[in-house]
Amino acid sequence: MDFELNEEQREIWRWAKEFADKEIMPRVEENDKKAEFDWDLYKKIAAQGFFGAVLPEKYGGQGVDFIAYALMTEEIARACSSTRTLFSVQISLVELPILKFGTEDQKMKYLPKLATGEIIGCFGLTEPNAGSDAANQQTTAKQDGDYFILNGQKTWISNGSIANLAIVIAQADKSLGHKGICAFLVETDTPGFSARPIAPKLGLKSSDTSELFLDNVRVHKDQMLGKFGEGFKVAMYCLDQGRFSVAAGAVGVMQGCIDISKKYAMERQAFGQKIGEFQMIQQMVADMVADCEAGRFLVLRAAYLKSKGVRNTRETSLAKLFCAEGAHRAAHSAVQIFGGYGFSEEYPAARYFRDGRVLSLYEGTSQIHRLIIAQDELGIRPANGPGSPATTFDRLSGLYPEQPAPSMV
Ligand code: CAA
């Protein structure tokens, strides 16, 4: 077993850390206050090539592995969860699904532009009446010759108002249930497509979160992502990717909370000493560090499985659940360590607290992840697909030595 990063992973981690400290950190407070998307920062991220991180070179990417991608994501989130959301959606919810399910034409048409940041993507699954129950899609796709006509509404869509390209999940044949669902690549300048930002929000204030409206949007059948009826599988694949990056982002939130808390605890004086010298503060610091490191290992195990091309829905759910809840605990402790100043927007603890709250809501609530994990453990529904009951895998690596799990990164 090898815990060491290779030279490339270490270098990418350093690169992302430096960028986060130099370019993101100095803007985060102002962006949060202005509650606006920072286009200038967006251009800087794009110029670094970050959006192409995991894509193969053939599509304009750099082909970094999922371990390096997790570490980059963590660093961005340590500085700013709004920026991390932008980064995660572009890569995990848009690029990777196109890479997995797209035709060669679709890949060549969109991936290089997504990689350079020339276009922004979003993922339209959630609807006013289809949140946790994702299969209950009300958006319809009606075939009309070579076209599909999309009608419906999406909500809580990150990047929704700034996107040029949306993956839209829609029901094409209700009689087939989730097997009638299809996924489409919809260019957002298509007539009938519109978006409206959701504001004000509790956190993620400089991330765009929007509603999407589809009013007789005509999409050519060549824009279908995956096959007819494969849309729910595409959506679940998107979530397997997105949840992984949310988990990595939550590690960044935990690390950010540790960083600000230890600095404050070793400066602030009370009863004639630094508050960090009190054991009750030390207990909070120790718990934050334990959560953060355990979470990072869960993320890196999922990353390891992804890089091996092994299905990892279970391991990703474990990482997402633990890290999101750990980020809540860490942000709660950071506010507590800052005392009254933790309640002030003039100090960073409040922002981590607000921004961290969404981590157990989007991309599957903690309840959904508990359901996925428990039903797998109880043998009710194997999370990693048929032939992958929890009992057959190696509990440490997550690999299935006797019975290889169906390959779905
Ligand atoms: N990968 C591939 N296939 C999968 C899968 C996965 N991860 N999960 C399920 N499937 C397949 C199943 O194998 C099954 O296939 P068959 O019919 O061929 O057997 C099919 O999909 C249906 O599966 P279920 O019966 O398990 O489906 P369900 O309706 O009971 O739902 C669920 C399961 C886990 C609850 C799912 O609905 C779910 O994950 N819900 C939460 C949705 C969610 O996370 N939403 C967040 C939205 S994204 C967002 O936040 C926006 C943003 O911009 C950030």
CSV table of C-alpha atoms and ligand atoms in Angstrom, one decimal:
chain,number,residue,atom,x,y,z
A,1,MET,CA,0.0,0.0,0.0
A,2,ASP,CA,1.4,3.3,-1.1
A,3,PHE,CA,0.3,6.7,0.5
A,4,GLU,CA,2.9,8.7,-1.5
A,5,LEU,CA,1.9,11.1,-4.2
A,6,ASN,CA,3.9,10.9,-7.4
A,7,GLU,CA,5.9,13.9,-8.7
A,8,GLU,CA,3.1,14.9,-11.1
A,9,GLN,CA,0.4,14.8,-8.5
A,10,ARG,CA,2.6,16.7,-6.0
A,11,GLU,CA,3.3,19.4,-8.7
A,12,ILE,CA,-0.3,19.8,-9.6
A,13,TRP,CA,-1.3,20.1,-6.0
A,14,ARG,CA,1.4,22.8,-5.5
A,15,TRP,CA,0.2,24.6,-8.6
A,16,ALA,CA,-3.4,24.6,-7.5
A,17,LYS,CA,-2.5,25.7,-4.0
A,18,GLU,CA,-0.4,28.6,-5.3
A,19,PHE,CA,-3.2,29.7,-7.6
A,20,ALA,CA,-5.8,29.5,-4.8
A,21,ASP,CA,-3.7,31.5,-2.5
A,22,LYS,CA,-2.6,34.2,-5.0
A,23,GLU,CA,-5.7,34.6,-7.2
A,24,ILE,CA,-8.7,33.3,-5.4
A,25,MET,CA,-8.2,34.1,-1.7
A,26,PRO,CA,-7.7,37.9,-2.1
A,27,ARG,CA,-11.0,38.2,-3.9
A,28,VAL,CA,-13.2,35.8,-2.0
A,29,GLU,CA,-14.6,38.3,0.6
A,30,GLU,CA,-15.4,40.9,-1.9
A,31,ASN,CA,-17.0,38.4,-4.3
A,32,ASP,CA,-19.1,37.0,-1.5
A,33,LYS,CA,-20.3,40.5,-0.5
A,34,LYS,CA,-21.0,41.6,-4.1
A,35,ALA,CA,-22.7,38.2,-4.7
A,36,GLU,CA,-21.7,38.3,-8.3
A,37,PHE,CA,-20.0,35.9,-10.6
A,38,ASP,CA,-16.4,37.0,-11.0
A,39,TRP,CA,-15.7,36.9,-14.8
A,40,ASP,CA,-12.2,38.1,-14.4
A,41,LEU,CA,-11.3,35.2,-12.1
A,42,TYR,CA,-13.1,32.9,-14.5
A,43,LYS,CA,-10.7,34.0,-17.3
A,44,LYS,CA,-7.7,33.5,-15.0
A,45,ILE,CA,-8.8,30.0,-14.2
A,46,ALA,CA,-9.4,29.3,-17.8
A,47,ALA,CA,-6.0,30.7,-18.8
A,48,GLN,CA,-4.3,28.3,-16.4
A,49,GLY,CA,-5.9,25.4,-18.2
A,50,PHE,CA,-7.7,24.2,-15.1
A,51,PHE,CA,-10.9,23.4,-16.9
A,52,GLY,CA,-9.1,20.9,-19.1
A,53,ALA,CA,-7.4,19.2,-16.2
A,54,VAL,CA,-8.8,15.6,-16.5
A,55,LEU,CA,-9.6,15.5,-20.2
A,56,PRO,CA,-7.3,13.6,-22.6
A,57,GLU,CA,-4.9,15.7,-24.6
A,58,LYS,CA,-6.8,14.8,-27.8
A,59,TYR,CA,-9.7,16.9,-26.5
A,60,GLY,CA,-7.6,19.8,-25.4
A,61,GLY,CA,-7.0,18.6,-21.9
A,62,GLN,CA,-4.0,17.7,-19.7
A,63,GLY,CA,-5.0,14.1,-18.7
A,64,VAL,CA,-4.3,14.5,-15.0
A,65,ASP,CA,-5.5,11.5,-12.9
A,66,PHE,CA,-8.4,11.7,-10.4
A,67,ILE,CA,-6.0,11.9,-7.4
A,68,ALA,CA,-4.5,15.2,-8.8
A,69,TYR,CA,-8.0,16.4,-9.8
A,70,ALA,CA,-9.2,15.8,-6.2
A,71,LEU,CA,-6.3,17.7,-4.8
A,72,MET,CA,-6.9,20.6,-7.2
A,73,THR,CA,-10.5,20.7,-6.2
A,74,GLU,CA,-9.7,20.7,-2.6
A,75,GLU,CA,-7.3,23.6,-3.0
A,76,ILE,CA,-9.9,25.7,-4.9
A,77,ALA,CA,-12.5,25.0,-2.2
A,78,ARG,CA,-10.2,25.8,0.6
A,79,ALA,CA,-10.1,29.3,-0.9
A,80,CYS,CA,-13.7,29.6,-2.2
A,81,SER,CA,-16.6,27.2,-2.5
A,82,SER,CA,-18.3,29.3,-5.2
A,83,THR,CA,-15.3,29.0,-7.4
A,84,ARG,CA,-15.0,25.3,-6.6
A,85,THR,CA,-18.7,24.8,-7.7
A,86,LEU,CA,-17.9,26.4,-11.1
A,87,PHE,CA,-14.9,24.2,-11.5
A,88,SER,CA,-16.7,21.0,-10.5
A,89,VAL,CA,-19.7,21.5,-12.6
A,90,GLN,CA,-17.6,22.3,-15.7
A,91,ILE,CA,-15.5,19.2,-15.3
A,92,SER,CA,-17.4,16.6,-13.4
A,93,LEU,CA,-21.0,17.3,-14.5
A,94,VAL,CA,-20.4,18.3,-18.1
A,95,GLU,CA,-17.0,17.3,-19.5
A,96,LEU,CA,-16.8,13.8,-18.0
A,97,PRO,CA,-20.3,12.7,-19.0
A,98,ILE,CA,-19.6,13.9,-22.6
A,99,LEU,CA,-16.3,12.0,-22.6
A,100,LYS,CA,-18.1,8.9,-21.4
A,101,PHE,CA,-21.4,8.9,-23.4
A,102,GLY,CA,-20.7,11.4,-26.2
A,103,THR,CA,-20.3,10.5,-29.9
A,104,GLU,CA,-16.9,11.4,-31.4
A,105,ASP,CA,-18.6,14.4,-33.1
A,106,GLN,CA,-20.1,15.6,-29.8
A,107,LYS,CA,-16.7,15.2,-28.1
A,108,MET,CA,-14.8,17.1,-30.8
A,109,LYS,CA,-17.5,19.8,-30.9
A,110,TYR,CA,-17.7,20.6,-27.2
A,111,LEU,CA,-14.8,19.2,-25.2
A,112,PRO,CA,-12.0,21.4,-26.5
A,113,LYS,CA,-14.1,24.5,-25.9
A,114,LEU,CA,-15.1,23.4,-22.4
A,115,ALA,CA,-11.4,22.6,-21.7
A,116,THR,CA,-10.3,26.1,-22.5
A,117,GLY,CA,-13.2,27.8,-20.9
A,118,GLU,CA,-14.4,29.2,-24.2
A,119,ILE,CA,-17.8,27.8,-23.2
A,120,ILE,CA,-19.4,27.1,-19.9
A,121,GLY,CA,-21.5,24.0,-19.1
A,122,CYS,CA,-24.3,23.2,-16.7
A,123,PHE,CA,-26.2,20.1,-15.8
A,124,GLY,CA,-30.0,20.2,-15.7
A,125,LEU,CA,-31.5,17.4,-13.7
A,126,THR,CA,-33.3,18.8,-10.7
A,127,GLU,CA,-36.8,20.1,-11.1
A,128,PRO,CA,-39.3,21.8,-8.7
A,129,ASN,CA,-40.9,18.3,-8.2
A,130,ALA,CA,-37.9,16.1,-8.9
A,131,GLY,CA,-35.1,16.6,-6.3
A,132,SER,CA,-34.1,13.5,-4.4
A,133,ASP,CA,-36.6,11.5,-6.6
A,134,ALA,CA,-34.6,12.2,-9.7
A,135,ALA,CA,-36.4,9.7,-11.9
A,136,ASN,CA,-39.7,11.7,-11.5
A,137,GLN,CA,-38.8,13.9,-14.4
A,138,GLN,CA,-41.6,16.2,-15.6
A,139,THR,CA,-39.6,17.9,-18.4
A,140,THR,CA,-40.7,16.2,-21.6
A,141,ALA,CA,-39.0,15.4,-24.8
A,142,LYS,CA,-41.4,14.8,-27.7
A,143,GLN,CA,-40.0,13.4,-30.9
A,144,ASP,CA,-40.8,15.3,-34.1
A,145,GLY,CA,-39.0,13.8,-37.1
A,146,ASP,CA,-35.3,14.3,-36.6
A,147,TYR,CA,-35.9,16.7,-33.6
A,148,PHE,CA,-37.0,16.4,-30.0
A,149,ILE,CA,-39.1,19.2,-28.5
A,150,LEU,CA,-38.2,19.9,-24.9
A,151,ASN,CA,-40.7,21.5,-22.5
A,152,GLY,CA,-40.3,21.9,-18.7
A,153,GLN,CA,-38.5,23.6,-15.9
A,154,LYS,CA,-35.2,22.9,-14.0
A,155,THR,CA,-34.1,24.4,-10.8
A,156,TRP,CA,-31.0,24.8,-8.6
A,157,ILE,CA,-28.8,24.6,-11.6
A,158,SER,CA,-25.3,25.7,-10.9
A,159,ASN,CA,-23.9,27.8,-13.8
A,160,GLY,CA,-27.4,27.9,-15.3
A,161,SER,CA,-27.5,31.6,-16.3
A,162,ILE,CA,-23.9,31.8,-17.5
A,163,ALA,CA,-23.8,28.5,-19.4
A,164,ASN,CA,-23.5,28.1,-23.2
A,165,LEU,CA,-24.3,24.4,-23.0
A,166,ALA,CA,-26.7,22.5,-20.8
A,167,ILE,CA,-27.0,18.8,-20.3
A,168,VAL,CA,-30.8,18.5,-20.0
A,169,ILE,CA,-32.5,15.4,-18.7
A,170,ALA,CA,-36.0,14.8,-19.9
A,171,GLN,CA,-38.7,12.2,-20.1
A,172,ALA,CA,-39.3,11.0,-23.7
A,173,ASP,CA,-41.7,8.1,-22.9
A,174,LYS,CA,-43.4,8.2,-19.6
A,175,SER,CA,-44.8,4.6,-20.0
A,176,LEU,CA,-41.2,3.3,-19.7
A,177,GLY,CA,-40.5,5.0,-16.4
A,178,HIS,CA,-36.8,5.8,-15.9
A,179,LYS,CA,-36.1,3.8,-19.1
A,180,GLY,CA,-37.9,6.5,-21.1
A,181,ILE,CA,-35.6,9.3,-19.8
A,182,CYS,CA,-33.1,10.8,-22.3
A,183,ALA,CA,-30.2,13.3,-22.0
A,184,PHE,CA,-29.7,16.1,-24.4
A,185,LEU,CA,-26.9,18.5,-25.2
A,186,VAL,CA,-28.7,21.8,-25.5
A,187,GLU,CA,-27.0,25.0,-26.6
A,188,THR,CA,-28.5,27.7,-24.4
A,189,ASP,CA,-29.0,30.2,-27.3
A,190,THR,CA,-31.5,27.7,-28.8
A,191,PRO,CA,-34.9,29.5,-29.1
A,192,GLY,CA,-37.2,28.8,-26.2
A,193,PHE,CA,-34.3,28.3,-23.7
A,194,SER,CA,-34.1,30.8,-20.9
A,195,ALA,CA,-32.6,31.0,-17.4
A,196,ARG,CA,-33.2,33.1,-14.3
A,197,PRO,CA,-30.8,33.3,-11.3
A,198,ILE,CA,-32.0,32.3,-7.9
A,199,ALA,CA,-31.1,34.9,-5.3
A,200,PRO,CA,-30.5,35.7,-2.5
A,201,LYS,CA,-29.0,32.5,-1.2
A,202,LEU,CA,-27.6,31.5,2.2
A,203,GLY,CA,-24.2,30.9,0.7
A,204,LEU,CA,-22.2,30.3,-2.5
A,205,LYS,CA,-23.1,33.9,-3.3
A,206,SER,CA,-20.7,34.3,-6.2
A,207,SER,CA,-21.7,31.1,-7.8
A,208,ASP,CA,-24.5,31.3,-10.3
A,209,THR,CA,-27.5,29.1,-9.3
A,210,SER,CA,-30.5,29.3,-11.7
A,211,GLU,CA,-33.8,28.1,-12.9
A,212,LEU,CA,-33.9,26.9,-16.5
A,213,PHE,CA,-37.0,27.2,-18.6
A,214,LEU,CA,-37.6,25.1,-21.7
A,215,ASP,CA,-40.4,26.3,-23.9
A,216,ASN,CA,-40.6,24.2,-27.1
A,217,VAL,CA,-36.9,24.0,-27.4
A,218,ARG,CA,-36.1,22.1,-30.6
A,219,VAL,CA,-33.0,19.8,-30.3
A,220,HIS,CA,-31.7,17.7,-33.2
A,221,LYS,CA,-31.5,14.0,-32.4
A,222,ASP,CA,-27.7,14.1,-32.9
A,223,GLN,CA,-27.6,16.2,-29.7
A,224,MET,CA,-28.9,13.2,-27.6
A,225,LEU,CA,-26.2,12.2,-25.1
A,226,GLY,CA,-26.1,8.5,-24.8
A,227,LYS,CA,-28.8,6.3,-26.3
A,228,PHE,CA,-32.6,6.7,-26.2
A,229,GLY,CA,-33.7,5.7,-22.7
A,230,GLU,CA,-30.2,6.0,-21.3
A,231,GLY,CA,-30.8,9.4,-19.8
A,232,PHE,CA,-31.2,8.3,-16.2
A,233,LYS,CA,-28.0,6.3,-16.4
A,234,VAL,CA,-26.3,9.4,-17.8
A,235,ALA,CA,-27.7,11.5,-15.0
A,236,MET,CA,-26.5,9.0,-12.3
A,237,TYR,CA,-23.1,8.9,-14.0
A,238,CYS,CA,-23.0,12.7,-13.8
A,239,LEU,CA,-23.8,12.5,-10.1
A,240,ASP,CA,-21.1,9.9,-9.5
A,241,GLN,CA,-18.6,12.4,-10.9
A,242,GLY,CA,-20.1,15.5,-9.3
A,243,ARG,CA,-20.4,14.0,-5.9
A,244,PHE,CA,-16.8,13.1,-5.9
A,245,SER,CA,-15.8,16.7,-6.6
A,246,VAL,CA,-18.2,17.9,-3.9
A,247,ALA,CA,-16.5,15.5,-1.5
A,248,ALA,CA,-13.1,16.8,-2.5
A,249,GLY,CA,-14.4,20.4,-2.1
A,250,ALA,CA,-15.7,19.6,1.4
A,251,VAL,CA,-12.2,18.5,2.3
A,252,GLY,CA,-11.1,21.9,1.2
A,253,VAL,CA,-13.7,23.5,3.4
A,254,MET,CA,-12.5,21.5,6.4
A,255,GLN,CA,-8.9,22.4,5.7
A,256,GLY,CA,-9.8,26.1,5.3
A,257,CYS,CA,-11.6,26.0,8.7
A,258,ILE,CA,-8.6,24.4,10.3
A,259,ASP,CA,-6.3,27.1,8.8
A,260,ILE,CA,-8.3,30.0,10.0
A,261,SER,CA,-9.0,28.5,13.4
A,262,LYS,CA,-5.5,27.6,14.3
A,263,LYS,CA,-4.2,31.1,13.3
A,264,TYR,CA,-6.9,32.7,15.4
A,265,ALA,CA,-6.5,30.3,18.3
A,266,MET,CA,-2.8,31.1,18.5
A,267,GLU,CA,-3.3,34.8,18.4
A,268,ARG,CA,-6.4,35.5,20.5
A,269,GLN,CA,-5.7,35.8,24.2
A,270,ALA,CA,-8.1,35.1,27.1
A,271,PHE,CA,-7.4,34.5,30.8
A,272,GLY,CA,-3.8,35.5,30.2
A,273,GLN,CA,-2.9,33.0,27.5
A,274,LYS,CA,-3.6,32.0,23.8
A,275,ILE,CA,-6.9,30.4,23.5
A,276,GLY,CA,-5.2,27.5,21.6
A,277,GLU,CA,-3.6,26.5,24.9
A,278,PHE,CA,-7.0,25.7,26.3
A,279,GLN,CA,-7.9,22.0,26.1
A,280,MET,CA,-11.5,22.7,25.0
A,281,ILE,CA,-10.2,24.6,21.9
A,282,GLN,CA,-7.7,21.8,21.3
A,283,GLN,CA,-10.5,19.2,21.3
A,284,MET,CA,-12.2,21.1,18.5
A,285,VAL,CA,-9.0,21.5,16.6
A,286,ALA,CA,-8.2,17.7,17.0
A,287,ASP,CA,-11.7,16.7,15.8
A,288,MET,CA,-11.4,19.0,12.8
A,289,VAL,CA,-8.1,17.5,11.8
A,290,ALA,CA,-9.3,13.9,12.3
A,291,ASP,CA,-12.4,14.6,10.1
A,292,CYS,CA,-10.4,16.4,7.4
A,293,GLU,CA,-7.7,13.6,7.1
A,294,ALA,CA,-10.3,10.8,7.2
A,295,GLY,CA,-12.3,12.6,4.6
A,296,ARG,CA,-9.3,13.2,2.4
A,297,PHE,CA,-8.5,9.5,2.5
A,298,LEU,CA,-12.1,8.6,1.5
A,299,VAL,CA,-11.8,11.0,-1.4
A,300,LEU,CA,-8.5,9.6,-2.5
A,301,ARG,CA,-9.7,6.1,-2.4
A,302,ALA,CA,-12.6,7.0,-4.7
A,303,ALA,CA,-10.1,8.8,-6.9
A,304,TYR,CA,-7.9,5.7,-7.0
A,305,LEU,CA,-10.9,3.6,-8.2
A,306,LYS,CA,-11.8,6.2,-10.8
A,307,SER,CA,-8.3,6.3,-12.1
A,308,LYS,CA,-8.5,2.5,-12.4
A,309,GLY,CA,-11.8,2.8,-14.3
A,310,VAL,CA,-13.7,0.9,-11.7
A,311,ARG,CA,-17.3,1.7,-10.7
A,312,ASN,CA,-17.3,3.5,-7.4
A,313,THR,CA,-20.8,4.8,-6.6
A,314,ARG,CA,-20.5,3.3,-3.1
A,315,GLU,CA,-17.1,4.7,-2.3
A,316,THR,CA,-18.1,8.1,-3.8
A,317,SER,CA,-21.2,8.2,-1.7
A,318,LEU,CA,-19.2,7.4,1.4
A,319,ALA,CA,-16.8,10.2,0.7
A,320,LYS,CA,-19.6,12.7,-0.1
A,321,LEU,CA,-21.5,11.8,3.0
A,322,PHE,CA,-18.6,11.9,5.4
A,323,CYS,CA,-16.9,15.0,3.9
A,324,ALA,CA,-20.1,17.1,3.7
A,325,GLU,CA,-21.0,16.3,7.3
A,326,GLY,CA,-17.4,16.8,8.4
A,327,ALA,CA,-17.4,20.2,6.7
A,328,HIS,CA,-20.5,21.2,8.7
A,329,ARG,CA,-18.7,20.1,11.9
A,330,ALA,CA,-15.6,21.9,11.0
A,331,ALA,CA,-17.4,25.2,10.1
A,332,HIS,CA,-19.4,25.0,13.3
A,333,SER,CA,-16.2,24.6,15.3
A,334,ALA,CA,-14.5,27.4,13.4
A,335,VAL,CA,-17.4,29.7,14.4
A,336,GLN,CA,-17.1,28.5,18.0
A,337,ILE,CA,-13.4,29.1,18.2
A,338,PHE,CA,-13.8,32.6,16.8
A,339,GLY,CA,-16.4,33.2,19.5
A,340,GLY,CA,-18.4,36.4,18.9
A,341,TYR,CA,-16.2,37.2,15.9
A,342,GLY,CA,-17.4,34.0,14.3
A,343,PHE,CA,-20.8,35.5,14.1
A,344,SER,CA,-19.4,38.5,12.2
A,345,GLU,CA,-19.2,38.7,8.4
A,346,GLU,CA,-15.9,40.6,8.9
A,347,TYR,CA,-14.2,37.3,9.7
A,348,PRO,CA,-14.0,34.2,7.4
A,349,ALA,CA,-15.6,31.6,9.7
A,350,ALA,CA,-19.1,32.8,8.9
A,351,ARG,CA,-18.5,32.4,5.2
A,352,TYR,CA,-17.2,28.8,5.6
A,353,PHE,CA,-20.3,28.2,7.7
A,354,ARG,CA,-22.7,29.5,5.1
A,355,ASP,CA,-21.0,28.1,2.1
A,356,GLY,CA,-20.5,24.7,3.7
A,357,ARG,CA,-24.1,24.2,4.4
A,358,VAL,CA,-25.0,23.3,0.8
A,359,LEU,CA,-22.6,20.4,0.8
A,360,SER,CA,-25.0,18.0,2.3
A,361,LEU,CA,-27.9,19.3,0.1
A,362,TYR,CA,-26.7,19.3,-3.5
A,363,GLU,CA,-25.6,16.3,-5.5
A,364,GLY,CA,-27.6,14.0,-3.2
A,365,THR,CA,-28.6,15.0,0.3
A,366,SER,CA,-26.9,13.1,3.2
A,367,GLN,CA,-30.1,11.1,3.5
A,368,ILE,CA,-29.8,9.9,-0.1
A,369,HIS,CA,-26.2,8.9,0.5
A,370,ARG,CA,-27.1,7.0,3.7
A,371,LEU,CA,-29.7,5.2,1.7
A,372,ILE,CA,-27.2,4.3,-1.1
A,373,ILE,CA,-24.7,3.1,1.5
A,374,ALA,CA,-27.1,1.2,3.8
A,375,GLN,CA,-29.0,-0.5,1.0
A,376,ASP,CA,-25.7,-1.7,-0.5
A,377,GLU,CA,-24.5,-3.0,2.9
A,378,LEU,CA,-27.8,-4.8,3.6
A,379,GLY,CA,-27.7,-6.4,0.1
A,380,ILE,CA,-30.9,-4.6,-0.9
A,381,ARG,CA,-29.4,-2.7,-3.8
A,382,PRO,CA,-25.8,-3.1,-4.7
A,383,ALA,CA,-24.5,0.5,-5.2
A,384,ASN,CA,-21.8,-0.4,-7.7
A,385,GLY,CA,-24.2,-2.2,-10.0
A,386,PRO,CA,-25.3,-5.8,-10.5
A,387,GLY,CA,-22.6,-8.3,-9.4
A,388,SER,CA,-21.1,-6.0,-6.9
A,389,PRO,CA,-22.5,-6.9,-3.5
A,390,ALA,CA,-20.7,-5.3,-0.6
A,391,THR,CA,-19.6,-8.7,0.8
A,392,THR,CA,-17.4,-9.5,-2.2
A,393,PHE,CA,-15.1,-6.5,-2.2
A,394,ASP,CA,-11.8,-5.7,-0.5
A,395,ARG,CA,-12.8,-3.3,2.2
A,396,LEU,CA,-9.6,-1.4,2.1
A,397,SER,CA,-9.1,-0.7,-1.6
A,398,GLY,CA,-12.8,-0.9,-2.6
A,399,LEU,CA,-11.7,-3.3,-5.4
A,400,TYR,CA,-13.5,-6.5,-6.1
A,401,PRO,CA,-10.8,-9.2,-6.3
A,402,GLU,CA,-12.9,-12.1,-7.3
A,403,GLN,CA,-15.7,-10.5,-9.3
A,404,PRO,CA,-14.6,-7.3,-11.1
A,405,ALA,CA,-17.3,-4.6,-10.8
A,406,PRO,CA,-18.8,-3.3,-14.0
A,407,SER,CA,-16.5,-0.6,-15.3
A,408,MET,CA,-18.1,2.8,-15.0
A,409,VAL,CA,-15.7,5.4,-13.8
B,1,CAA,N1,-24.8,4.6,-12.1
B,1,CAA,C1,-25.4,3.9,-13.1
B,1,CAA,N2,-26.7,3.5,-13.1
B,1,CAA,C2,-27.3,3.7,-11.9
B,1,CAA,C3,-26.8,4.4,-10.8
B,1,CAA,C4,-25.4,4.9,-11.0
B,1,CAA,N3,-24.8,5.6,-10.0
B,1,CAA,N4,-27.7,4.5,-9.8
B,1,CAA,C5,-28.8,3.9,-10.3
B,1,CAA,N5,-28.5,3.4,-11.5
B,1,CAA,C6,-29.5,2.6,-12.4
B,1,CAA,C7,-29.9,1.4,-11.6
B,1,CAA,O1,-29.0,0.3,-11.8
B,1,CAA,C8,-31.2,1.1,-12.3
B,1,CAA,O2,-31.0,0.4,-13.5
B,1,CAA,P1,-32.0,-0.8,-14.0
B,1,CAA,O3,-33.4,-0.2,-14.1
B,1,CAA,O4,-31.4,-1.1,-15.3
B,1,CAA,O5,-31.9,-1.8,-13.0
B,1,CAA,C9,-31.8,2.5,-12.6
B,1,CAA,O6,-30.7,3.3,-12.6
B,1,CAA,C10,-32.8,2.9,-11.5
B,1,CAA,O7,-32.2,2.9,-10.3
B,1,CAA,P2,-33.0,3.0,-8.9
B,1,CAA,O8,-34.1,2.0,-9.0
B,1,CAA,O9,-32.0,2.8,-7.8
B,1,CAA,O10,-33.5,4.5,-9.0
B,1,CAA,P3,-34.4,5.3,-8.0
B,1,CAA,O11,-35.4,6.0,-8.7
B,1,CAA,O12,-34.8,4.4,-6.8
B,1,CAA,O13,-33.3,6.4,-7.5
B,1,CAA,C11,-31.6,7.3,-6.1
B,1,CAA,C12,-32.1,6.1,-6.8
B,1,CAA,C13,-30.2,6.9,-5.6
B,1,CAA,C14,-32.4,7.8,-5.0
B,1,CAA,C15,-31.4,8.5,-7.2
B,1,CAA,O14,-32.7,9.0,-7.6
B,1,CAA,C16,-30.6,9.7,-6.6
B,1,CAA,O15,-29.4,9.6,-6.6
B,1,CAA,N6,-31.3,10.7,-6.2
B,1,CAA,C17,-30.7,12.0,-5.8
B,1,CAA,C18,-30.6,12.9,-6.9
B,1,CAA,C19,-29.5,14.0,-6.7
B,1,CAA,O16,-28.4,13.7,-6.3
B,1,CAA,N7,-29.8,15.2,-7.2
B,1,CAA,C20,-28.8,16.2,-7.2
B,1,CAA,C21,-29.0,17.1,-8.4
B,1,CAA,S1,-27.6,17.8,-9.1
B,1,CAA,C22,-27.4,19.3,-8.4
B,1,CAA,O17,-27.3,19.3,-7.3
B,1,CAA,C23,-27.3,20.5,-9.3
B,1,CAA,C24,-26.0,21.2,-9.4
B,1,CAA,O18,-25.9,22.0,-10.4
B,1,CAA,C25,-24.9,21.0,-8.5
